PDB file of C-alpha atoms in Angstrom:
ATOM      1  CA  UNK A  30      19.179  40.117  81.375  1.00  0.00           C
ATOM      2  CA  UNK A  31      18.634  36.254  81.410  1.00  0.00           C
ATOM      3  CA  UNK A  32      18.154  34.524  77.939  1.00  0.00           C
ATOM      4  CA  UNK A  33      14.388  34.021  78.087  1.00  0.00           C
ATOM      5  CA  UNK A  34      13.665  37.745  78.975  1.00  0.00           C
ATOM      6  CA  UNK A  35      15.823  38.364  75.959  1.00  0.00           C
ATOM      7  CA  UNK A  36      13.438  36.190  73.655  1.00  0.00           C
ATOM      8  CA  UNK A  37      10.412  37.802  74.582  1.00  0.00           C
ATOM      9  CA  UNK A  38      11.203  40.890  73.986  1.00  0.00           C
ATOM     10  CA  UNK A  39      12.937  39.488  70.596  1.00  0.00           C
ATOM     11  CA  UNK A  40       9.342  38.273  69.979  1.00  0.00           C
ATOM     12  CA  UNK A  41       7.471  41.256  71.324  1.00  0.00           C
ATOM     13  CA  UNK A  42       9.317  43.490  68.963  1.00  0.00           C
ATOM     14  CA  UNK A  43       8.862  41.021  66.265  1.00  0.00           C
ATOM     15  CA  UNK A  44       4.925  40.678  66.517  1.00  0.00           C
ATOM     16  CA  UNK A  45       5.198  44.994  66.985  1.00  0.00           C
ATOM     17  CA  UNK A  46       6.791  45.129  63.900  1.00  0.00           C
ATOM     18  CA  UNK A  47       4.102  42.442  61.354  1.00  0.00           C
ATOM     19  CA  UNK A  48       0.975  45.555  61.660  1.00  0.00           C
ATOM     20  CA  UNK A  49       3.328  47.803  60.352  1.00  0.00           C
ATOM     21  CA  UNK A  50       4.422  45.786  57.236  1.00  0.00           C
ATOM     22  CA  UNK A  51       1.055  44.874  56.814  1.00  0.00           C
ATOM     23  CA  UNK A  52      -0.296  48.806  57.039  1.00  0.00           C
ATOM     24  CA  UNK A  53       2.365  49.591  54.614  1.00  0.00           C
ATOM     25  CA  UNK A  54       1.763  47.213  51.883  1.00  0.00           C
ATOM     26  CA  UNK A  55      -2.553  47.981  52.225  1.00  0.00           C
ATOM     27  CA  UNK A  56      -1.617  51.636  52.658  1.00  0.00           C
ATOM     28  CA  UNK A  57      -3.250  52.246  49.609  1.00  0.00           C
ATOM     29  CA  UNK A  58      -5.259  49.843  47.803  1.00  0.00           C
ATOM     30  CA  UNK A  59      -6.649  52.095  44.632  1.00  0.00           C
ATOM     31  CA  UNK A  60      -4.772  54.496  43.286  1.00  0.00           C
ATOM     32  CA  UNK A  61      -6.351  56.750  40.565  1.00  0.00           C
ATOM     33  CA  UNK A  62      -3.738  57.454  37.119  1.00  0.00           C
ATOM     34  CA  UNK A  63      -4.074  59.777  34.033  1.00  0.00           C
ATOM     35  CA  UNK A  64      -1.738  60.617  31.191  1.00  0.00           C
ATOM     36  CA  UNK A  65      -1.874  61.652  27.695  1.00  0.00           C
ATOM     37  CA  UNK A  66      -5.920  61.535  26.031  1.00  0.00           C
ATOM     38  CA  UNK A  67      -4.696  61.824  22.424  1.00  0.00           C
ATOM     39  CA  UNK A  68      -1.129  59.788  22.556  1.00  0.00           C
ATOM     40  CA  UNK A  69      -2.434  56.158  20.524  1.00  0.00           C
ATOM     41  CA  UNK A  70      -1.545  53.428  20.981  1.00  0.00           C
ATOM     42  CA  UNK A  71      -0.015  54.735  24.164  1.00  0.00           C
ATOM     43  CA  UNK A  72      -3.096  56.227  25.158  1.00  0.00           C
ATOM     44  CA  UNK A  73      -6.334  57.512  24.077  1.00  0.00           C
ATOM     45  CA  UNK A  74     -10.070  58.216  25.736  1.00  0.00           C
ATOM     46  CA  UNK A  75     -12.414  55.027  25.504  1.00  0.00           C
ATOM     47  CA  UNK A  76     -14.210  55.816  23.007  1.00  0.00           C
ATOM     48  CA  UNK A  77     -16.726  53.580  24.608  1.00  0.00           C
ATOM     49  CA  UNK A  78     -16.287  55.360  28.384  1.00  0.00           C
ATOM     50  CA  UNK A  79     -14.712  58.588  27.835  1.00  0.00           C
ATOM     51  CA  UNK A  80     -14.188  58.813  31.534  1.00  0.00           C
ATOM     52  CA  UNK A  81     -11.454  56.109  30.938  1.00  0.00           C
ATOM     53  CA  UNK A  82      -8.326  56.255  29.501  1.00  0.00           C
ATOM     54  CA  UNK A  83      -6.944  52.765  27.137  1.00  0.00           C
ATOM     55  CA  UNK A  84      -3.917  52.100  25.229  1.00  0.00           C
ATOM     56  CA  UNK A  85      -0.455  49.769  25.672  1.00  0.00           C
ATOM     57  CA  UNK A  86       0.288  52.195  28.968  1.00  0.00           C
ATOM     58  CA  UNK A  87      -3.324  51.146  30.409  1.00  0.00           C
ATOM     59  CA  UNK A  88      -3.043  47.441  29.702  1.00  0.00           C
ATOM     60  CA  UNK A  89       0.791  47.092  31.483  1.00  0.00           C
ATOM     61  CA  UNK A  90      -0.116  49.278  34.012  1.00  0.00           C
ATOM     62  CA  UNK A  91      -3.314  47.190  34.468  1.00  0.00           C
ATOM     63  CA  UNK A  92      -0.606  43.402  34.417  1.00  0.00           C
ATOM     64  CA  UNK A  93       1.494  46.383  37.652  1.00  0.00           C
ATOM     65  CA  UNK A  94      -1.505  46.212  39.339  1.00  0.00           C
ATOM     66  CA  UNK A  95      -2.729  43.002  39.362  1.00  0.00           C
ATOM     67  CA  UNK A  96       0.920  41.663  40.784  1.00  0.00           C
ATOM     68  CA  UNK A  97       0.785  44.127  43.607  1.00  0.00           C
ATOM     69  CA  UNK A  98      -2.943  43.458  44.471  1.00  0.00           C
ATOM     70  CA  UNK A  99      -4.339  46.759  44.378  1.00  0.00           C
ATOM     71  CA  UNK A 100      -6.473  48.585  41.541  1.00  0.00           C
ATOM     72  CA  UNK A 101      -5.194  50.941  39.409  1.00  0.00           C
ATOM     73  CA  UNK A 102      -7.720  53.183  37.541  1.00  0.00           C
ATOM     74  CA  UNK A 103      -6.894  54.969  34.547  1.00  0.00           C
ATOM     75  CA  UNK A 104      -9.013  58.029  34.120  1.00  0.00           C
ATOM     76  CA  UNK A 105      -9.811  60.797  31.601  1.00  0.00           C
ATOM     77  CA  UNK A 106      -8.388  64.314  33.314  1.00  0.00           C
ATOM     78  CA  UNK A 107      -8.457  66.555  29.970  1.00  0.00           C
ATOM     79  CA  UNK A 108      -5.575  67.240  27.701  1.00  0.00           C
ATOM     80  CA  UNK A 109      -2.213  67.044  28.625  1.00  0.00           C
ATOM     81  CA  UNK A 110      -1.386  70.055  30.389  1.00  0.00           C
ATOM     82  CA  UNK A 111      -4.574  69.091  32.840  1.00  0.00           C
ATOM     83  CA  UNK A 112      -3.425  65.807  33.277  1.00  0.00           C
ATOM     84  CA  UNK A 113      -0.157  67.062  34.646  1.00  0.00           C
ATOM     85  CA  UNK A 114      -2.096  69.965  37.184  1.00  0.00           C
ATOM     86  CA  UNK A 115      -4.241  66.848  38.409  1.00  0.00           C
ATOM     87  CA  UNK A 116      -1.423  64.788  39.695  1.00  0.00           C
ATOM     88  CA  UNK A 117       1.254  67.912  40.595  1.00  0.00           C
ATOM     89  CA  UNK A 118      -1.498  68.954  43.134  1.00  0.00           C
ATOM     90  CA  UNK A 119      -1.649  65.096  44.194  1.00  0.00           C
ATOM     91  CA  UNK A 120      -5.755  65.004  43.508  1.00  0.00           C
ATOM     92  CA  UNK A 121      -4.369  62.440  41.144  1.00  0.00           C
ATOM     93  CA  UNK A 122      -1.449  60.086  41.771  1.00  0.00           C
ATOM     94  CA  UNK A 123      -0.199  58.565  39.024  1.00  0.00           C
ATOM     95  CA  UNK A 124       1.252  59.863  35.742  1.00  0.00           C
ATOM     96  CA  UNK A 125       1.377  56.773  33.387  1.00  0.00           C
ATOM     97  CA  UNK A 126       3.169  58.222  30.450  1.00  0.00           C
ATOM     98  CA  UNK A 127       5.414  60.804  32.085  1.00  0.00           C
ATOM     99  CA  UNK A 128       8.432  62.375  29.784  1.00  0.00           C
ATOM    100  CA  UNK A 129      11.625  62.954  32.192  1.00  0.00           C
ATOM    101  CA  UNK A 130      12.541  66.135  32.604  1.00  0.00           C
ATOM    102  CA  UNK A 131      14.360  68.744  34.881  1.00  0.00           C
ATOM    103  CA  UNK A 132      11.439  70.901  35.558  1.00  0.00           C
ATOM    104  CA  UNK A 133       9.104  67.274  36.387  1.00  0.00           C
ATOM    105  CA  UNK A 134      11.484  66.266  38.976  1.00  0.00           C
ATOM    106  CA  UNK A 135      10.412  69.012  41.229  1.00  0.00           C
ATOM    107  CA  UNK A 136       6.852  67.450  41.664  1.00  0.00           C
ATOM    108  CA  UNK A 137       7.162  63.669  40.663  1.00  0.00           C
ATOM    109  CA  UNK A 138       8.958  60.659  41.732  1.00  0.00           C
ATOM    110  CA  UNK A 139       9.608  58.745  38.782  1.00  0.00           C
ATOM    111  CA  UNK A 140       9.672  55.154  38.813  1.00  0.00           C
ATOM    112  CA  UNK A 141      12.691  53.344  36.451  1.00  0.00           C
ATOM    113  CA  UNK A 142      13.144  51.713  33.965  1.00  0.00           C
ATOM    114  CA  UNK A 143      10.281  53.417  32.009  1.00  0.00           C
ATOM    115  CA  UNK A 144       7.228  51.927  31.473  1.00  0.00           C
ATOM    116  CA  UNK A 145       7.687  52.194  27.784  1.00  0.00           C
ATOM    117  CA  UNK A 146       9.856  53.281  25.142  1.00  0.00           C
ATOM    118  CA  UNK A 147       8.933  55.894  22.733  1.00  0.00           C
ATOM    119  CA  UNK A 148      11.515  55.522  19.360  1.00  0.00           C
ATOM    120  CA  UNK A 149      11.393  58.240  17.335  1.00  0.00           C
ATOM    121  CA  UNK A 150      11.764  57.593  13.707  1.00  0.00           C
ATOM    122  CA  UNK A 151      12.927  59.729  10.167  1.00  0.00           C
ATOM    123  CA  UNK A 152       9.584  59.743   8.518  1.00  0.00           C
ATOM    124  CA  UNK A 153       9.793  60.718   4.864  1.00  0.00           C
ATOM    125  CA  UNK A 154       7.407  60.475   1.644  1.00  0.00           C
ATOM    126  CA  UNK A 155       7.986  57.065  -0.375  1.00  0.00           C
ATOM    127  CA  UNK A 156       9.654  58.906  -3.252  1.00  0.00           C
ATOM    128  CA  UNK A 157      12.160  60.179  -0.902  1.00  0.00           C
ATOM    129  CA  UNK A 158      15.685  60.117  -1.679  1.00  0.00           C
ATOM    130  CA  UNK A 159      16.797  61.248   1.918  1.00  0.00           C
ATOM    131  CA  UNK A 160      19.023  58.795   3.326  1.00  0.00           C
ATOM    132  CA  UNK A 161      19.331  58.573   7.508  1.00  0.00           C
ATOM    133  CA  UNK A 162      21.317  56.533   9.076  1.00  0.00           C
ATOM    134  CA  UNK A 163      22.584  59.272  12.317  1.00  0.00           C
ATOM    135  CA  UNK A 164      20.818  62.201  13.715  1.00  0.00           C
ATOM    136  CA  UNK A 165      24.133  64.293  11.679  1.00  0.00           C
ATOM    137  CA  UNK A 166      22.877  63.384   8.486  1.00  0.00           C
ATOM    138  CA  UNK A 167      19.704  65.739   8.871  1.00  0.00           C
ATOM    139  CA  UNK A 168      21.729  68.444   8.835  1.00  0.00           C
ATOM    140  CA  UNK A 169      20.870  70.929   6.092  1.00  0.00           C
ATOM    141  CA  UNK A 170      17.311  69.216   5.616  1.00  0.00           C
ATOM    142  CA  UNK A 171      14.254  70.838   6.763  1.00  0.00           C
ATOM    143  CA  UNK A 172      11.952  68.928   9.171  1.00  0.00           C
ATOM    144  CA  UNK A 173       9.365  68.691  11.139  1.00  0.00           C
ATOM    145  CA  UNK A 174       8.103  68.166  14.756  1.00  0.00           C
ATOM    146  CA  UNK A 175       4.737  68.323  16.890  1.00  0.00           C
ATOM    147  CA  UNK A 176       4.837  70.697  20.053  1.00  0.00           C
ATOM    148  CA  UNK A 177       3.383  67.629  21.679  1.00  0.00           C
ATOM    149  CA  UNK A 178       6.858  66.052  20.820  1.00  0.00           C
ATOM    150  CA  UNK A 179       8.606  65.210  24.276  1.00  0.00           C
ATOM    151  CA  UNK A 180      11.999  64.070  23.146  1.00  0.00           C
ATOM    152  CA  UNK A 181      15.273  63.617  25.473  1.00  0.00           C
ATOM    153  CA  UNK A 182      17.232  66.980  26.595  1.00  0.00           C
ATOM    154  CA  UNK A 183      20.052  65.348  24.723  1.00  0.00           C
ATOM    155  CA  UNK A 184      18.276  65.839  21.634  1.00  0.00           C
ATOM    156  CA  UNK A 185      16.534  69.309  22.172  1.00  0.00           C
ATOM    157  CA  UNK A 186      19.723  70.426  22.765  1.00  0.00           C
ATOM    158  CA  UNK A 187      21.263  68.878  19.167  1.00  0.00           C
ATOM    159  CA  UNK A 188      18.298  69.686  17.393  1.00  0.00           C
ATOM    160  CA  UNK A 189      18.345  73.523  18.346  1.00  0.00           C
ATOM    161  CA  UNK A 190      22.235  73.673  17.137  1.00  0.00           C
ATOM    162  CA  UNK A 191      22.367  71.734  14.397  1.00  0.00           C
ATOM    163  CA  UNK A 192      18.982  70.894  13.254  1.00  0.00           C
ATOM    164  CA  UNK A 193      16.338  73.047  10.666  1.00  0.00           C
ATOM    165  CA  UNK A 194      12.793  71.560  12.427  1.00  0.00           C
ATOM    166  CA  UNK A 195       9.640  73.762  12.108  1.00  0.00           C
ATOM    167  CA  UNK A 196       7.390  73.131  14.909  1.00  0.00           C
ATOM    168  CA  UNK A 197       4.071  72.342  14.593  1.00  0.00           C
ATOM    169  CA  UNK A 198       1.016  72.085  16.482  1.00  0.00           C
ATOM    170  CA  UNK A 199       0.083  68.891  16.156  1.00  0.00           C
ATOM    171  CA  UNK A 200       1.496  65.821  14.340  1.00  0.00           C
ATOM    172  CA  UNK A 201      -1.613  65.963  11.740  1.00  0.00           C
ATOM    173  CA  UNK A 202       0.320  69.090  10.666  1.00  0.00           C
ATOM    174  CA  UNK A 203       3.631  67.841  10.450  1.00  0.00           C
ATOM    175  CA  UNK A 204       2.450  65.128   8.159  1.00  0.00           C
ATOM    176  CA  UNK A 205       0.342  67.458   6.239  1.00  0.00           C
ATOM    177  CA  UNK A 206       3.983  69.380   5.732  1.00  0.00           C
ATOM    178  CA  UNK A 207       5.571  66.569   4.418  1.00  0.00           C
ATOM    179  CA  UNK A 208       2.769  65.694   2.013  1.00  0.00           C
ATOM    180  CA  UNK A 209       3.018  69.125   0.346  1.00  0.00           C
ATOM    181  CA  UNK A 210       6.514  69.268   0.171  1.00  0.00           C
ATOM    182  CA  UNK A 211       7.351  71.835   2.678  1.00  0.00           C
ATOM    183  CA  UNK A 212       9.906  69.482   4.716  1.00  0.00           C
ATOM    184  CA  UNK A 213      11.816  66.840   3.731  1.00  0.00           C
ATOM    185  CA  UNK A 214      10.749  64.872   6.828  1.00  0.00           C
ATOM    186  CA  UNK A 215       9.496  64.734  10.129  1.00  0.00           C
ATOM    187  CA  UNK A 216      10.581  63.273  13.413  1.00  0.00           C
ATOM    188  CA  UNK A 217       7.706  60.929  14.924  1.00  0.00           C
ATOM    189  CA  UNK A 218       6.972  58.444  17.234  1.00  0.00           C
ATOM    190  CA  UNK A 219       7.351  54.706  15.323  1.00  0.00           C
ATOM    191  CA  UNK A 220       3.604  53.724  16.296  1.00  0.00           C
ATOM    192  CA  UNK A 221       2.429  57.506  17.109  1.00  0.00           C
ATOM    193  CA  UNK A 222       3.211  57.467  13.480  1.00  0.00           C
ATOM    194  CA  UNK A 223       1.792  54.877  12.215  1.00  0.00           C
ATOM    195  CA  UNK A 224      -1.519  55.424  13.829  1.00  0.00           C
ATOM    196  CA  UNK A 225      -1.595  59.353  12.572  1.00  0.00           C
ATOM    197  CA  UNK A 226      -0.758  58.167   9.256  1.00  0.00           C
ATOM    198  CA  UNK A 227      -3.838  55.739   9.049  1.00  0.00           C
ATOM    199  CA  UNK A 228      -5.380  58.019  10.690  1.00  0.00           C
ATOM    200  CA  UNK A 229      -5.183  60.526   7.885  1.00  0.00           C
ATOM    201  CA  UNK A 230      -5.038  57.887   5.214  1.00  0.00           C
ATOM    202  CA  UNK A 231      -1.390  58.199   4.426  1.00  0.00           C
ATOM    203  CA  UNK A 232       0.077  55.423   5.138  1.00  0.00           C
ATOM    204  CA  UNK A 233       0.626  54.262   1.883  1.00  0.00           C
ATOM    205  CA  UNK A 234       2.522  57.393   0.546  1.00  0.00           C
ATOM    206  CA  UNK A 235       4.960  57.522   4.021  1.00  0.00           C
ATOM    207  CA  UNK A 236       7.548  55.577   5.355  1.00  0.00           C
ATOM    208  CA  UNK A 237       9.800  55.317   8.115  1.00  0.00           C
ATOM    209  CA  UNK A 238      13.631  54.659   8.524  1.00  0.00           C
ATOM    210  CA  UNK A 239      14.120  52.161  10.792  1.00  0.00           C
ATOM    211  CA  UNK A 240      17.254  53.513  13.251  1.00  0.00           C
ATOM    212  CA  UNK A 241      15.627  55.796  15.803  1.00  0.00           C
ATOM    213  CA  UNK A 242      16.711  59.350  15.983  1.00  0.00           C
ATOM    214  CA  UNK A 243      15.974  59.418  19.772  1.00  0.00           C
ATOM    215  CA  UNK A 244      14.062  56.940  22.589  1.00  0.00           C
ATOM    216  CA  UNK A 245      12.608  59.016  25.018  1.00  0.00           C
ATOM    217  CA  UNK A 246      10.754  57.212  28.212  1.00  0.00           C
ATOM    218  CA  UNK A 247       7.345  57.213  29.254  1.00  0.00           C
ATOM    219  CA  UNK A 248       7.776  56.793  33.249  1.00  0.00           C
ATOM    220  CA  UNK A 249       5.190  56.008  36.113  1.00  0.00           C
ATOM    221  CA  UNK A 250       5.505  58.921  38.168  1.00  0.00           C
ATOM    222  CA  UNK A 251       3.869  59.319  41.494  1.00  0.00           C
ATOM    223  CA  UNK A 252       2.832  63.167  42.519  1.00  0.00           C
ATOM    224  CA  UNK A 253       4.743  64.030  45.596  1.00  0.00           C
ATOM    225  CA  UNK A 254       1.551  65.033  47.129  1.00  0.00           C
ATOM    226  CA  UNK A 255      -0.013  62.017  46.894  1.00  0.00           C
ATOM    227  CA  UNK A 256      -0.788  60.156  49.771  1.00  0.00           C
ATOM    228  CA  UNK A 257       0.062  56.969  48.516  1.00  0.00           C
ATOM    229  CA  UNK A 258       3.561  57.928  47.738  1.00  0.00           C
ATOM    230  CA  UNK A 259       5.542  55.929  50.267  1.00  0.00           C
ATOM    231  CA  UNK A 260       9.171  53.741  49.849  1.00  0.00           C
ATOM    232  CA  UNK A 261       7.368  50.114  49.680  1.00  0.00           C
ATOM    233  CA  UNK A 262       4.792  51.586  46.431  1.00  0.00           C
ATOM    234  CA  UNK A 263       8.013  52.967  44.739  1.00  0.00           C
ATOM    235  CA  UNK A 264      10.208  49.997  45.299  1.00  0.00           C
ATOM    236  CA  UNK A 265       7.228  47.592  44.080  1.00  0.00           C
ATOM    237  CA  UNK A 266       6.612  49.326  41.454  1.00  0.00           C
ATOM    238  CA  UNK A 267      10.203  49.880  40.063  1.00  0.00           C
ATOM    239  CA  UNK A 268      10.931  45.580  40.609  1.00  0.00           C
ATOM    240  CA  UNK A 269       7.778  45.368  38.257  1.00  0.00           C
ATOM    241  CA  UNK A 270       9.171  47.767  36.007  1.00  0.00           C
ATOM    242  CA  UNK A 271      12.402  46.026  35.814  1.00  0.00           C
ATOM    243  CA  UNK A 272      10.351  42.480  35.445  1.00  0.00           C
ATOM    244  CA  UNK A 273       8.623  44.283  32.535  1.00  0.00           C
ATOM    245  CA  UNK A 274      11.472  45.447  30.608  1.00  0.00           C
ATOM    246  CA  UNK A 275      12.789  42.242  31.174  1.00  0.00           C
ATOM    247  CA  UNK A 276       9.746  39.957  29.761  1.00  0.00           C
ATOM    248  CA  UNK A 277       9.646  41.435  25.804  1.00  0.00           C
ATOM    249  CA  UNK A 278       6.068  41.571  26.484  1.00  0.00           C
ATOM    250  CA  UNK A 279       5.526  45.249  25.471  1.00  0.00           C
ATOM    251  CA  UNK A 280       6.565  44.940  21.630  1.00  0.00           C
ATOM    252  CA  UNK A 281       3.006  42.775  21.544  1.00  0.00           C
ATOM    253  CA  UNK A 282       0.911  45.334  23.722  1.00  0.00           C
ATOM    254  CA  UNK A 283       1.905  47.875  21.361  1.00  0.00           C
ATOM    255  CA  UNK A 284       0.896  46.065  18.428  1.00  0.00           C
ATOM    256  CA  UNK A 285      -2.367  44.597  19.868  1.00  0.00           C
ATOM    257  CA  UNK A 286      -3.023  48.521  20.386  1.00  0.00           C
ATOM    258  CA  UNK A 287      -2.098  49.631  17.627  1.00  0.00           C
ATOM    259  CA  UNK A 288      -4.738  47.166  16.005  1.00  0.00           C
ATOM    260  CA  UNK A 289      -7.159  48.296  18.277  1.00  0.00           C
ATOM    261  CA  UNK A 290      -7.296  51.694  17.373  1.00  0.00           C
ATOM    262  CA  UNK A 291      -7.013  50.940  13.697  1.00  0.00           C
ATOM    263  CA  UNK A 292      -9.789  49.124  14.330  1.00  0.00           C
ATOM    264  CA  UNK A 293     -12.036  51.664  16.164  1.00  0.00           C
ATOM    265  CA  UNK A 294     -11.041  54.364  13.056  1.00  0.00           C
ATOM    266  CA  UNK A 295     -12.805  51.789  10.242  1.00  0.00           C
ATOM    267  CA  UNK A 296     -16.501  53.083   9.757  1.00  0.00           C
ATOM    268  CA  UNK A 297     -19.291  50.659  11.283  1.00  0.00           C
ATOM    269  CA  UNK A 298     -21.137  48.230   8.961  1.00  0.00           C
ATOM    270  CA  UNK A 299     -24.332  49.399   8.090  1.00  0.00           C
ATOM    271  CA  UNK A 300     -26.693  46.657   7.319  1.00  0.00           C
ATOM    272  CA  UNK A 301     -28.681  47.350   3.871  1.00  0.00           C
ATOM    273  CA  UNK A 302     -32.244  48.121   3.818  1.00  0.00           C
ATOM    274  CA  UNK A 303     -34.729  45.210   3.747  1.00  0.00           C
TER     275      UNK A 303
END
């Protein structure tokens, strides 16, 4: 085969292979996410479009999407066991705040590093004279923890050897427990925390040790069975993950969040009476 034949086909296959690329990256140019309604500042319903879903996790998700050039929409899909059916059977894609476990591996692709970082924190009441520095030194002390809690198997599995934690429904509860002086403390998110205890108008009789007990991920994770799951969306999407992690950008989302929903919990102004 001469030189020039050669080239053309070189070409040929070259031009064969640019509608591919290009049908790969447009694949899919919306997909539709859901995660946690209740979860601030990570996420909670729009108050304002309870079809919608806002928090840190919508905002970054929403800086993902904008780099890749395709729409991301964050949607209400009820609590968080519905959330999870929507995108297992793939009539959702996205998980945005998905805890990593054995059992999620079986329907999920999870996309590293995590989108965010959940630290949980020793919470305690302000006259407390607990002192945590380790994990070991709640050993003997009864606690508290929400079912909602999804901490790291490493901890689960220290917790139910060595630690005395009463599980609660809800992290209202837990709090409540602490208040009355029926634990010594209770394991929360730092900003989950924060934003139950204004919330409940505690936040002035809490506090909060700063070394985390554990730092669980919220992933990304795409539904095997959606139809948007392909190599190119996961590799894009894990670079922008890494470029995330990398920028120190989320410490701000979270705060800008957490101001938001402190702001949406303070009672509107009602202009007096003419």
């Amino acid at each position: 085969m001469d030189l020039r034949r050669l080239a053309g086909y070189s070409l040929l296959w070259a031009v064969a292979c640019v509608p591919s690329l290009s049908v790969a990256a447009g694949k899919c140019e919306r997909l539709i996410a859901t995660g946690s309604p209740d979860a601030p500042p990570y996420l909670w319903q729009d108050p304002q479009d309870p079809r919608h879903l806002i928090g840190a996790g919508a905002d970054l998700l929403e800086q993902v999407a904008q780099a890749l050039g395709i729409k991301i929409e964050l949607l209400y899909a009820g609590k968080r066991a519905q959330a999870l059916d929507e995108v297992r059977s793939g009539r959702m894609d996205l998980l945005a705040d998905a805890p990593l476990t054995t059992t999620g591996l079986q329907a999920l692709d999870y996309v590293h590093p995590p989108l965010l970082e959940n630290d949980y924190l020793v919470w305690t009441r302000k006259d407390s004279t607990l002192v945590i520095e380790r994990l070991e030194d709640l050993h003997g002390h009864p606690g508290a923890l929400s079912e909602k809690a999804r901490m790291t198997q490493g901890f689960a599995v220290f917790a139910e050897q060595n630690l005395t934690l009463t599980r609660t429904p809800n992290l209202t509860q837990a709090f409540q427990k602490l208040l009355l002086g029926e634990v010594e403390y209770v394991l929360a998110g730092r900003y989950s925390g924060l934003a139950m205890a204004q919330t409940l108008g505690m936040a002035s009789d809490l506090q909060a040790a700063p070394q985390p007990m554990d730092k669980p991920g919220l992933f990304l994770a795409l539904s095997h069975n959606s139809a948007c799951n392909d190599p190119w969306l996961r590799g894009q999407l894990a670079q922008k993950m890494t470029e995330l992690a990398a920028s120190g950008l989320t410490e701000a989302v979270l705060q800008r969040n957490l101001e938001r929903w402190r702001t949406q919990l303070k009672p509107p102004v009602i202009a007096p009476k003419q």
